[in-house]
Structures are given as structure tokens and as C-alpha cells.
């Protein structure tokens, strides 16, 4: 007996549905794209219970005839592609003719549609993909698609759905991307009876961006534009000061379609290479226009991953658009060098190459009496314990250059085994010790100190109740994480909640964290929670403490006061902190011998 059978159509639809319809958000995406393809300029999206019980998309597009309204639900039914030659020049959003069949097979669908010149419209009802009723309808021009009880007939899939809140946020994300990709379409979005947003549809990305993200985000964006080598790029990129802790605010649209692409991401980030700290990501809303034949959108069923025929040209377009935007930026305070003279060192000394000993995490871990520390060119040995206890007078044979009066070097009482000379490059504290100089990365050292203190403090750190809650925008994905982990945040010292759609409110925070740093801190912890789902509870807590310590620590690039420096130097000199929580060294030794050698004294 033959074992091979052709799958019955409804089984094939269910399988296809798994690819196209993952969750309510993907249904909304498909329905909105169909409306846009139908030439709609006004769209209303309404959902209830995160879209699980009810999704409605109404448009003023071309509508369908009674016949088309029924064939639209057949698998591979599409009006957008007649033969294989059409594939290359495709410019509409959908073309597989799968979406409606897939959606209908796992829900209850009601379609009301009417063509412009038609005296009456049609209503079609389906249950689990089977048409149950077709009747004339006195509906308005355009199309309304209602999808109810998604996955009611596929319990296995239903089980994979998150709670209504999470699914609703994913729908919000989908609406946002569609609205941004078509600023010429006015999108109104209603969630559980409440209007969440309403874009103007005036064709201007700027007004769309402003409506969807609010002034906070909008004011940190710079206009970007290029047109080279057949690749047109326009839109907005964030100023370095408005960078974020993750990539959720990077939106790329190719030929008005939201896409994900490593090439585009890399091109954007390359432009910020020298203006952002690691762990910071630029935000963008960039529209890339290329000939339709040069992009392959058919890589993934959900159609967000793309491939480019001329990868390099697309990369350059985005890279130069962002670079030019950054160059044009008027406010370049954060990139400019300080005017004032360095406090102590006069003249220029270049340290011989290979002349540094770095105290790295690796070298400490290796243990043993003698710890070899390898650097690029050279191999040094240093004693196991840094010994600064040798009595040390601060009057060397050759007098040190006199510090400027206002920058008097500070001495610690009684134990002048080292002295702070000053601060260089607003980043490194310079300390003179018996046999050389120690450079301390003040941020890394301080970060470690705070991290250790927070860890030692046990369950809940000291907190501050904020006079006014700090309210800030948060992506749907991060909001999801925040609301699902309120207890986790509370244990860290944050009282945080969803304030309104897309905005979070923090009423209480660890006392170490400045109010101004709260948004970044919370966003970064959310991002870590999302990416480290499998990590155990202790690791997750440590990761979050790292973030808090990093934000609370004095920052490189800001001048520090002497008392601040003293506390840090003391801690480093007593070997209490050796490397920052990320394993980077906090101190670097330059011996007198190395300096003497550089000056050819020895
Ligand atoms: P595809 O979009 O890939 O063609 P779909 O299953 O999403 O496949 O839609 C099937 C067909 O139904 C479309 O090609 C289009 O002709 C018609 N259709 C779907 N939604 C609408 C709408 N909102 N307005 C007009 N026609 C529509
Ligand atoms: Mg479609």
C-alpha cells in the first residue's frame, strides 16, 4: 500500500499558518499590508485582549468584488502576481497569496468589502477556513476584516501565546512599524477601547516619528539623507547623546517595507564607531529606496529578513547618510576636546612601546607567587602583592614639577606612600608611587567599588523615593519585560510600572543612581533580561547590578573632584578592587625604570 499521500488542503493551510501567523501581531501586520496594497490612505486597527479575541482592520482601499471576496481566502490566491516573471519586479507588500488563507484557517473571520463603483458590498463569514455565509452588505467603500478567537481550533498553538498584555504589545510594535513605513497613510490604533495613536498621514516621516515616539525621542534625532550609486537613503538617526542601551529603536525600511538586515545595522553602527561607548546603540528611522529587482524579500516567510544584490552600495548609502548627519550636528560638545591645560605635566612625554604592565583579570586569576603579565611587545614579572607599604618620602632627589596652585596634589594623612598627581583626559587618575606611576581608570574602579557594595548589601539596596516619577519611553518589547519582572526590579530598588502606552514610570530607585540616569539603567536591565533568559537567577541579578554600578559610577569624560578621587585611589592602592565587573583592568603601572629608559637615562 502506498505510504505517500497528498495533504488535505486544510492541513496544508494549518502548516502554512504556522509560518505566516505566529501571533496576533503577525495577523495585524498582514492585514495592514493588504490594506496598504489596496491603495488605502486611511486605516483603523482595533484589537481587544491583545488581539486574541478580536482584531479589526478597516481601510478605504479599492475593495473587492463578491467573487474576489471569496477566492481571496484560497491558498495561493493573489491579485498581485500573475506569473513567475512578475516576481522580480514585485513592489507590493504581499504576494504569496497565503496570508488570508492562513489566518482564516485558525480563526473566525468576517469580511465586509465594497468596491468604489459598486452599488452594494459583500459580507463573507468563515470558520476555521470554511466559508459559512456569503451575503450582500450595505457596508462602506473599502474593506473591513474582523478576526476573532485566534487559534481557537489549534489548542497546541494557543498554548504558546503569552498573556494578553504581551500579545497586545507585540501588536503595538507591528502597528508602529507599518505606520512608520507608510507615513502617507493615516493610521488610527485602538486597544481595548482606547485610542493609542493616530498618525497624520501627511507623508512626512518627521510627523509620524513625533506622533509615535513623542518629543523626547524626536528631539534627539538628526535628519539624514544621501543619494548615491542608485541607493537613496532618507530619515533620521540619533545624536550620540541620545543613543540607547539596545537596538530596539533601529528601524530600517527598504522600499517602504520594514526589514531586518545585519548589513544595514552594521552600516549604521560603523558611522558611530568613534562617538559611542561600547554597549550603546544608535537609534534610527531610515528609508532606503533601491530598484525592486535588487532586493530579495522572499528569504523568510514573515518577510522581514532581506538580501541585497549590491550589498556594498547599500552599506555605503546608510553609512554615509549617518556620518553626514553626525558631521552636520551643531551641538558637538561631547566630541570636542577640553580647552584647559593639563594640570601638572608640562611638555610631552611618550611612553616607550611595550612599556606598560597592565593588571588584568587574567593575570590575577593565574595566581601563584610570580605573575607573568604579557603585553603586546614585552614580558614582565611583577610581585604577587603590590607593596606600597615601604616608607616613602615625597621629596625625590630631582624635584617634581610644581603643581598649579589650584590643582594642589593631595596627600593622604599619615601614610604618604602614594600621592595623587591629578587627572588626565578626564578619565585617568595619575598616582605617583615609590617606583613609578599608576594610572587608574576612575570609572572602572568606581564601578567595581559600587558593584561590590551592592552585592554585599544583600537583598535590597538603599533607595530614594523620587519627588516626581521619572517617565520615559520604552519599546514594547522592553515594556513587556519590565511588567513581567516588577518583583525583580523591586528587589534591585526600582519601583517601576507602565505609565501609558510606550512610557514607563519609575517612582523609587537605588540611591546610587541619578534620576537622569534612570531611563538608561532600566532600559539596559530590560535588554539584559531579554537576552539572558536562560541564565540562573543569581547571574541575572549580578548582570543587573553591573548595570546599576556602571550608571552610578563617576563617568569618564567628566572632571572629578579630589575627594572623589581619593576614595577611589585608596581602594585601588589597598588592592580592594583590581578589575571592573566586566573584567577590564582598573589600574596600569608604569615603572620609573620604563620612564628612565624612554628618556635614555639608563
Ligand atoms: P497576498 O497579499 O500575498 O496577495 P493575501 O492572502 O494576503 O495574499 O490576500 C489575497 C488577496 O486578497 C490579495 O491579493 C488581494 O487581491 C485581496 N485582498 C486582501 N485584503 C484586501 C484589502 N484590504 N482590500 C482589497 N483587497 C484585498
Ligand atoms: Mg497579503
Coordinates of C-alpha atoms and ligand atoms in Angstrom, one line a residue, residues 34-35 38 59 62-64 72 77-80 94-100 143, ligand 1:
X34 CA -3.1 44.1 2.4
X35 CA -4.9 47.4 3.1
X38 CA -5.2 48.0 -1.8
X59 CA -9.5 50.6 5.2
X62 CA -10.1 49.6 -3.5
X63 CA -12.4 46.9 -2.0
X64 CA -13.2 43.5 -3.6
X72 CA -9.2 35.7 -1.6
X77 CA -4.9 33.3 -4.2
X78 CA -3.3 36.7 -5.0
X79 CA -4.1 39.6 -7.3
X80 CA -0.5 40.7 -7.2
X94 CA 2.2 40.8 -0.1
X95 CA 2.5 38.4 -3.0
X96 CA 2.5 34.9 -1.7
X97 CA -1.3 34.8 -1.5
X98 CA -1.0 32.9 1.7
X99 CA -2.0 35.3 4.5
X100 CA -5.8 35.3 4.3
X143 CA -12.6 46.7 3.3
Ligands
LIG1 P1 -1.3 38.5 -0.9 O1 -1.4 39.8 -0.1 O2 0.0 37.8 -0.8 O3 -1.8 38.6 -2.3 P2 -3.4 37.6 0.8 O4 -3.9 36.3 1.2 O5 -2.9 38.5 1.9 O6 -2.3 37.4 -0.3 O7 -4.6 38.3 0.1 C1 -5.2 37.7 -1.0 C2 -5.8 38.7 -2.0 O8 -7.0 39.3 -1.4 C3 -4.9 39.9 -2.3 O9 -4.1 39.6 -3.4 C4 -5.9 41.0 -2.7 O10 -6.3 40.8 -4.0 C5 -7.1 40.6 -1.8 N1 -7.2 41.5 -0.6 C6 -6.8 41.2 0.7 N2 -7.0 42.2 1.5 C7 -7.5 43.2 0.8 C8 -8.0 44.5 1.1 N3 -7.9 45.0 2.4 N4 -8.5 45.3 0.1 C9 -8.6 44.8 -1.1 N5 -8.2 43.5 -1.5 C10 -7.7 42.7 -0.5

